[in-house]
PDB file of C-alpha atoms in Angstrom:
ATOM      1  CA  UNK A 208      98.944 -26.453  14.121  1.00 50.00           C
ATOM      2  CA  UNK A 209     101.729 -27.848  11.580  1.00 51.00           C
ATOM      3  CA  UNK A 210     104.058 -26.253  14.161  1.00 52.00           C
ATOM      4  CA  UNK A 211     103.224 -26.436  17.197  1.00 54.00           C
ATOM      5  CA  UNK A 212     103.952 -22.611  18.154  1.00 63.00           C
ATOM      6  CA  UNK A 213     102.864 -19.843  18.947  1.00 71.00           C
ATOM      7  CA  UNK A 214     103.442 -16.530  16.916  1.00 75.00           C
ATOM      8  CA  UNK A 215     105.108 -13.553  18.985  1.00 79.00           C
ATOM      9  CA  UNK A 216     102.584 -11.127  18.749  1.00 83.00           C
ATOM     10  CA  UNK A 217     100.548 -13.972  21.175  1.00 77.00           C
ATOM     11  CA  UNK A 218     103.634 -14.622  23.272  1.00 75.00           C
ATOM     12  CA  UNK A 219     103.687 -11.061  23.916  1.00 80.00           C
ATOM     13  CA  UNK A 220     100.063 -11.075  25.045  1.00 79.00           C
ATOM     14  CA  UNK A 221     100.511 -14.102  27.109  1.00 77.00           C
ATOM     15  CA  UNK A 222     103.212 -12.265  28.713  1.00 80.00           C
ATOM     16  CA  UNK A 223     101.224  -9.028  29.203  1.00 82.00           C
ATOM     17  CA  UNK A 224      98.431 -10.755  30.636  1.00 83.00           C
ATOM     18  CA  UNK A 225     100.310 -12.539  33.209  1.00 81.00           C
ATOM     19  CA  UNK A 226      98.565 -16.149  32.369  1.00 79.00           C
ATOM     20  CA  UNK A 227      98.736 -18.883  34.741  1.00 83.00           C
ATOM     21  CA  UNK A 228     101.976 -20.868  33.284  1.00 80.00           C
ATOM     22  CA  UNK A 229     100.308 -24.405  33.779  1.00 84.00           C
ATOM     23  CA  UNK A 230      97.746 -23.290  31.957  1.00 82.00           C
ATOM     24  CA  UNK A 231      99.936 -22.268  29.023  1.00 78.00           C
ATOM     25  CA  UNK A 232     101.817 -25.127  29.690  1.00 80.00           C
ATOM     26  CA  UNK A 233      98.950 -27.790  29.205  1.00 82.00           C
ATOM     27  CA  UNK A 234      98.003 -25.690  26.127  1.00 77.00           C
ATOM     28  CA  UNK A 235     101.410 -26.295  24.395  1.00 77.00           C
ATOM     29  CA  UNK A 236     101.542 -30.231  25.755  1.00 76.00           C
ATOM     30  CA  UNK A 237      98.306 -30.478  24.021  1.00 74.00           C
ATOM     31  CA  UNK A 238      98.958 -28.626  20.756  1.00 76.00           C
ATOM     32  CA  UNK A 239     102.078 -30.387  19.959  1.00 71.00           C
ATOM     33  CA  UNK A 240     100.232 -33.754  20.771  1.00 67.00           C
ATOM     34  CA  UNK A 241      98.141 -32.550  17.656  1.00 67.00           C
ATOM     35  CA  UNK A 242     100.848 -31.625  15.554  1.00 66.00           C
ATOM     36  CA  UNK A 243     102.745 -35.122  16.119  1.00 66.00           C
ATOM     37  CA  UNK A 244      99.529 -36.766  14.760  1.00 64.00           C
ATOM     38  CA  UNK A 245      98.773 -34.661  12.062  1.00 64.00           C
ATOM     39  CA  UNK A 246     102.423 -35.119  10.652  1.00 60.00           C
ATOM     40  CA  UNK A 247     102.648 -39.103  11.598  1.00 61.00           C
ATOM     41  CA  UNK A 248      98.822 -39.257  10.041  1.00 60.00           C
ATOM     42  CA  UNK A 249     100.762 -37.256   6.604  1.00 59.00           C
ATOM     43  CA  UNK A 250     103.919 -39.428   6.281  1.00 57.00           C
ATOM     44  CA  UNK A 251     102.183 -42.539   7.047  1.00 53.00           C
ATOM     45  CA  UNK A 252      99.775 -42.293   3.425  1.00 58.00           C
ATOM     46  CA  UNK A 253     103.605 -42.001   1.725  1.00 57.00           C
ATOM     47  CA  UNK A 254     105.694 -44.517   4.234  1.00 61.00           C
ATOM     48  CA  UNK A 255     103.004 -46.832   5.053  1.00 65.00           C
ATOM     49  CA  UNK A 256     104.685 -47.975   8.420  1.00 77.00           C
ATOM     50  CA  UNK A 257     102.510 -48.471  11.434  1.00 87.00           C
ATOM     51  CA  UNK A 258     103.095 -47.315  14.923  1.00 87.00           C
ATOM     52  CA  UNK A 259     103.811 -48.833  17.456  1.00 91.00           C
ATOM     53  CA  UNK A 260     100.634 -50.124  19.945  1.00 96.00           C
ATOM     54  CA  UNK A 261     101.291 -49.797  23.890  1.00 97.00           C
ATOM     55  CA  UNK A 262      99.618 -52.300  25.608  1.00 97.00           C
ATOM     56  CA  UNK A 263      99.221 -50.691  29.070  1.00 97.00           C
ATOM     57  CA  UNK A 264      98.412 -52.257  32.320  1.00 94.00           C
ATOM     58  CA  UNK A 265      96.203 -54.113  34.011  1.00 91.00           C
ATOM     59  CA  UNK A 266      93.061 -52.506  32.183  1.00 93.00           C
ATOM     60  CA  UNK A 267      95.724 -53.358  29.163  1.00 95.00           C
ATOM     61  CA  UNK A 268      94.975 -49.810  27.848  1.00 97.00           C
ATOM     62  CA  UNK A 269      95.502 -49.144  23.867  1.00 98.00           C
ATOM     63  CA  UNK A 270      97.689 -46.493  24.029  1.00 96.00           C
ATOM     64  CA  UNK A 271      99.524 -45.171  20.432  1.00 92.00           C
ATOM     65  CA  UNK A 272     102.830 -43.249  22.110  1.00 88.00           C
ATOM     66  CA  UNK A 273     103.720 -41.477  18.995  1.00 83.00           C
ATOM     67  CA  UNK A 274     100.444 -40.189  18.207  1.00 82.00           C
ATOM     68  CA  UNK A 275     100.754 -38.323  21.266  1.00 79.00           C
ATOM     69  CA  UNK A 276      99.230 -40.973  23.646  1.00 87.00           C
ATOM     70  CA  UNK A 277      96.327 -41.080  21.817  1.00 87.00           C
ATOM     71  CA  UNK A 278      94.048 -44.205  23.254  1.00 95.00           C
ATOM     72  CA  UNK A 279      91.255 -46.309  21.530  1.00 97.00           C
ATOM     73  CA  UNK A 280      88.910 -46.624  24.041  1.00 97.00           C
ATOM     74  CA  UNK A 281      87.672 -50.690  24.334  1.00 98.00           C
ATOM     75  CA  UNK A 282      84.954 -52.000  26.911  1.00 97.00           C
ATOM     76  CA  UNK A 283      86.450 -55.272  28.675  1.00 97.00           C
ATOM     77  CA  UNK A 284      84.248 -57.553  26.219  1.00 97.00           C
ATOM     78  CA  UNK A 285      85.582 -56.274  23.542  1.00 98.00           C
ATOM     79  CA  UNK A 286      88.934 -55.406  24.759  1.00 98.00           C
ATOM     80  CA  UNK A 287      88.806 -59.325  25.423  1.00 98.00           C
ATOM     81  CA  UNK A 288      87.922 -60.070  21.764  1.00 98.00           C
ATOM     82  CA  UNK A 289      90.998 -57.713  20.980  1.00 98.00           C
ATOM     83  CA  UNK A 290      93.098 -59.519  23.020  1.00 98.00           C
ATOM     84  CA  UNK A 291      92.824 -62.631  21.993  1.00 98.00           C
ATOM     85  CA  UNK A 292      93.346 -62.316  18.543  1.00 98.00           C
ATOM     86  CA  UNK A 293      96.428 -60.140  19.210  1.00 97.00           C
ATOM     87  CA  UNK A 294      97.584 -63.392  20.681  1.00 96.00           C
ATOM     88  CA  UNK A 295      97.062 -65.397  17.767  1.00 97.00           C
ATOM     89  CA  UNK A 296      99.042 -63.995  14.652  1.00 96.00           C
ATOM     90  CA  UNK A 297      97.349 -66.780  12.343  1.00 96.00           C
ATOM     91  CA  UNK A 298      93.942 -65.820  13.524  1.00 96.00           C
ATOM     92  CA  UNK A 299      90.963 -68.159  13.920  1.00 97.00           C
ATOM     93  CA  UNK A 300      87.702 -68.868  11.883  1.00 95.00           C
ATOM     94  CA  UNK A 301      85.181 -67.567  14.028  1.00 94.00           C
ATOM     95  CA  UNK A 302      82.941 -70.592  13.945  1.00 93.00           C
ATOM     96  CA  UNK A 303      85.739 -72.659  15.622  1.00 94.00           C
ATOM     97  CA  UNK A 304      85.500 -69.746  18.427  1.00 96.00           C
ATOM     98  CA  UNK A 305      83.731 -71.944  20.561  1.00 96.00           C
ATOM     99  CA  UNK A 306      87.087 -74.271  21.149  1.00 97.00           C
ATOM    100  CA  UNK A 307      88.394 -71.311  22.284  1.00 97.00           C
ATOM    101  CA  UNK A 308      86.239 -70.507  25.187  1.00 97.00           C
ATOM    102  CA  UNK A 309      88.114 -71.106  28.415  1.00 97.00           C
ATOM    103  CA  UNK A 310      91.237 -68.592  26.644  1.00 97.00           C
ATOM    104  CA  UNK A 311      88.436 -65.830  25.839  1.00 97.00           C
ATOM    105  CA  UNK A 312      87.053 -66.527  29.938  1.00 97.00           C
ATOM    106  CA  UNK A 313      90.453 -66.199  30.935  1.00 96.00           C
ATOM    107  CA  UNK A 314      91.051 -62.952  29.392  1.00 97.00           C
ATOM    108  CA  UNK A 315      87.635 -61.423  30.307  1.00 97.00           C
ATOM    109  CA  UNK A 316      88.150 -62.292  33.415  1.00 95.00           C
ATOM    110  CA  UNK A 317      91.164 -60.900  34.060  1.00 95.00           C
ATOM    111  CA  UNK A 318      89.760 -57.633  32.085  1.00 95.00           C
ATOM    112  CA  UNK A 319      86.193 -57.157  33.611  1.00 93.00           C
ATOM    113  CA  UNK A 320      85.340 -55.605  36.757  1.00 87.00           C
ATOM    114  CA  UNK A 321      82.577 -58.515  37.517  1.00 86.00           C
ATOM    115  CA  UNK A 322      83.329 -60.856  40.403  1.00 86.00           C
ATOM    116  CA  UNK A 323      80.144 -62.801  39.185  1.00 91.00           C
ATOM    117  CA  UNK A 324      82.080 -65.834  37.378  1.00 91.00           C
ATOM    118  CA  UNK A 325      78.002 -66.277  36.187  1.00 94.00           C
ATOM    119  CA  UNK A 326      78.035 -63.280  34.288  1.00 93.00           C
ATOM    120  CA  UNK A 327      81.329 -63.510  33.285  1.00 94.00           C
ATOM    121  CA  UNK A 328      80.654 -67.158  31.916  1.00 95.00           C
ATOM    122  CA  UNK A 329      77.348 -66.069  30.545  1.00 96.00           C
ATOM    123  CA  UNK A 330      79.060 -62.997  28.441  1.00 96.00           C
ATOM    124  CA  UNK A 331      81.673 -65.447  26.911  1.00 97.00           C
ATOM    125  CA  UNK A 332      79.041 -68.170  26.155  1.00 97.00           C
ATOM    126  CA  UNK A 333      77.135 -65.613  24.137  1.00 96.00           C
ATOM    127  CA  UNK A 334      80.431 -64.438  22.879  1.00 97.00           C
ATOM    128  CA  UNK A 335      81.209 -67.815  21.646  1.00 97.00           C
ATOM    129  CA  UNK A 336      78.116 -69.283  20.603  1.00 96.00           C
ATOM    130  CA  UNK A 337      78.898 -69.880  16.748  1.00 91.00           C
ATOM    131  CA  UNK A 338      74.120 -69.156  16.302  1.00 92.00           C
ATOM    132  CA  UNK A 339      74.788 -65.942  17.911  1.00 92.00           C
ATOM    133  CA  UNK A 340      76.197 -62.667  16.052  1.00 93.00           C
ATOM    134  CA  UNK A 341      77.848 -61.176  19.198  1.00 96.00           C
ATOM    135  CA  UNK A 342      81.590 -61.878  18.088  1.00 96.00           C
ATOM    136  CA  UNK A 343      81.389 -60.259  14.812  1.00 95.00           C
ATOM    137  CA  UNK A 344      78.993 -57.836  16.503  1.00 97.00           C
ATOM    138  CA  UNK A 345      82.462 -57.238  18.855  1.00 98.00           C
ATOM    139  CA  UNK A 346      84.830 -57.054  16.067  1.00 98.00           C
ATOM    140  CA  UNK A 347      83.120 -54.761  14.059  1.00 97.00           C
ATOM    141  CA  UNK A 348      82.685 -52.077  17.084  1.00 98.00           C
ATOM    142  CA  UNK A 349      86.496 -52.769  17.394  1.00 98.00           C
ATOM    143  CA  UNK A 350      87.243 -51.531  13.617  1.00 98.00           C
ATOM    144  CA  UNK A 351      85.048 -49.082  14.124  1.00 98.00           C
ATOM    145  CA  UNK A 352      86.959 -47.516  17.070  1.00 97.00           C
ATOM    146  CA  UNK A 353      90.694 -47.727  15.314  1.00 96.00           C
ATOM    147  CA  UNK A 354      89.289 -46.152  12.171  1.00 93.00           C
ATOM    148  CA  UNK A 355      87.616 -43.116  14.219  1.00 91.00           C
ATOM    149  CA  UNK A 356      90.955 -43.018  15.927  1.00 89.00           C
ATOM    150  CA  UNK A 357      93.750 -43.589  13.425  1.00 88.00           C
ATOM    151  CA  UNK A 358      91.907 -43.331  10.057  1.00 85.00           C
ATOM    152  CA  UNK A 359      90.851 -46.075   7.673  1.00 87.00           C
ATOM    153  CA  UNK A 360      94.582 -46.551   5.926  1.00 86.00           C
ATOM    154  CA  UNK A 361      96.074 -46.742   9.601  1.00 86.00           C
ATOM    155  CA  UNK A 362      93.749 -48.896  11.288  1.00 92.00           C
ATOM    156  CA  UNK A 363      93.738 -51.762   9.003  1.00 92.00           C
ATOM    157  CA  UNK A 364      97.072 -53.109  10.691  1.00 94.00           C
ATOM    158  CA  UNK A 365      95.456 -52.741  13.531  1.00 96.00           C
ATOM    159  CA  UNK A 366      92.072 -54.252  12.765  1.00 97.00           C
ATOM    160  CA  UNK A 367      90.567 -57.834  13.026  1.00 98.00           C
ATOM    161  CA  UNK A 368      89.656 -58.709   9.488  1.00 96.00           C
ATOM    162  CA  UNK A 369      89.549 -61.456   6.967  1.00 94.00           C
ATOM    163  CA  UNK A 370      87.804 -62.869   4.401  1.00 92.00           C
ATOM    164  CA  UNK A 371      84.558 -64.651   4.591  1.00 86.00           C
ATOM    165  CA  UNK A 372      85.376 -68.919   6.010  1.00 84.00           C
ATOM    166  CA  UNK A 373      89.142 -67.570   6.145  1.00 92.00           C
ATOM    167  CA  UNK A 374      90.259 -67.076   9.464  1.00 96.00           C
ATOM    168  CA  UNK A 375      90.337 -63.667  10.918  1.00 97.00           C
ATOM    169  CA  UNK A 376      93.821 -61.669  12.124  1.00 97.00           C
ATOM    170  CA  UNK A 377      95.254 -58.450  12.947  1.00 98.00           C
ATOM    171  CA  UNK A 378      97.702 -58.013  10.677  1.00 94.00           C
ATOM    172  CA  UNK A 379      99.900 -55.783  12.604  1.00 95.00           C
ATOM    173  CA  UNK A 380     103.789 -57.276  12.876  1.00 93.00           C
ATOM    174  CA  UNK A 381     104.076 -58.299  16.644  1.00 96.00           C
ATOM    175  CA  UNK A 382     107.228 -56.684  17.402  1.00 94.00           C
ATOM    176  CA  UNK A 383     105.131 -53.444  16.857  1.00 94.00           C
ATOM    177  CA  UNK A 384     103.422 -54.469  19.640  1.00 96.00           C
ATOM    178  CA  UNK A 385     104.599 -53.184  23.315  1.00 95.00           C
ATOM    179  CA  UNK A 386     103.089 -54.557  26.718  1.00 96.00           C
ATOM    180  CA  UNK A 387     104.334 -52.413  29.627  1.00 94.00           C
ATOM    181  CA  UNK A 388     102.980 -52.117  33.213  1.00 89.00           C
ATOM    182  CA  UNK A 389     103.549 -47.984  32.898  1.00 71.00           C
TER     183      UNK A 389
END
């Protein structure tokens, strides 16, 4: 898999066997999409520089380009929660998340596929409320998903974290950070 390749002895048989050519095709595309994260995954323990995050979309899909498109999959709430802090490189304490409401009900609603500006109000007040767990609930499914998808080392530039009262931030540099439409 370090490679990418195939040996000949297969290429031969490939041949022989007259294989459909997209189908070999695909198997390549997705075989060297391995390889490129298996080597970025190696170099970055020794370089310890983080990709660069694609931000793509209206559904602003996570999308890691040189990990061979690989995508951490967010729902809209907490793709919202994501969002938000990616737009504040200081971060916030989350019990001030409450003066932040009408930013997180902008972003949600831009995000979800709810018409229902109840719901959608309802989800953010719940979000918000500083007696209810459902933000750190949010940003610990978040970490989870970048550490199943990058690994622990990688992911914490790209996780929401802080210390306990401190305010909580993504630590990823911004300019790492690429919104496209593509």
């Amino acid at each position: 898999m370090r490679t990418g390749d195939v040996c000949p002895d297969c290429l031969q048989l490939i041949q022989e066997r007259n294989l459909n050519h997209d189908v070999v095709a695909q198997i390549f595309e997705v075989m060297e999409g391995i390889r490129a994260q298996m080597i970025f995954k190696e170099r970055f323990i020794i370089k310890r520089n983080p990709p660069e995050l694609y931000i793509v979309g209206r559904k602003r899909k996570l999308i890691f380009p040189v990990l061979g498109d690989l995508e951490v999959h967010l729902n809209p709430l907490e793709k919202t929660v994501y969002m938000f802090f990616l737009s504040r490189p200081d971060g916030i304490e989350l019990n001030c998340a409450c003066d932040y409401r009408s930013e997180f009900e902008s972003i949600y609603a831009y995000l979800t596929n709810s018409d229902n500006l109840e719901v959608i109000r309802n989800r953010i007040d719940d979000l918000v409320n500083p007696l209810s767990n459902s933000l750190s609930e949010k940003i610990s499914r978040i970490k989870r998903r970048f550490i199943d998808a990058l690994g622990e080392p990688m992911a914490y530039y790209f996780i929401i974290s802080g210390e306990n009262a401190a305010p909580k931030k993504i630590l990823i540099d911004r300019s790492k950070v690429i919104y496209t439409d593509k």
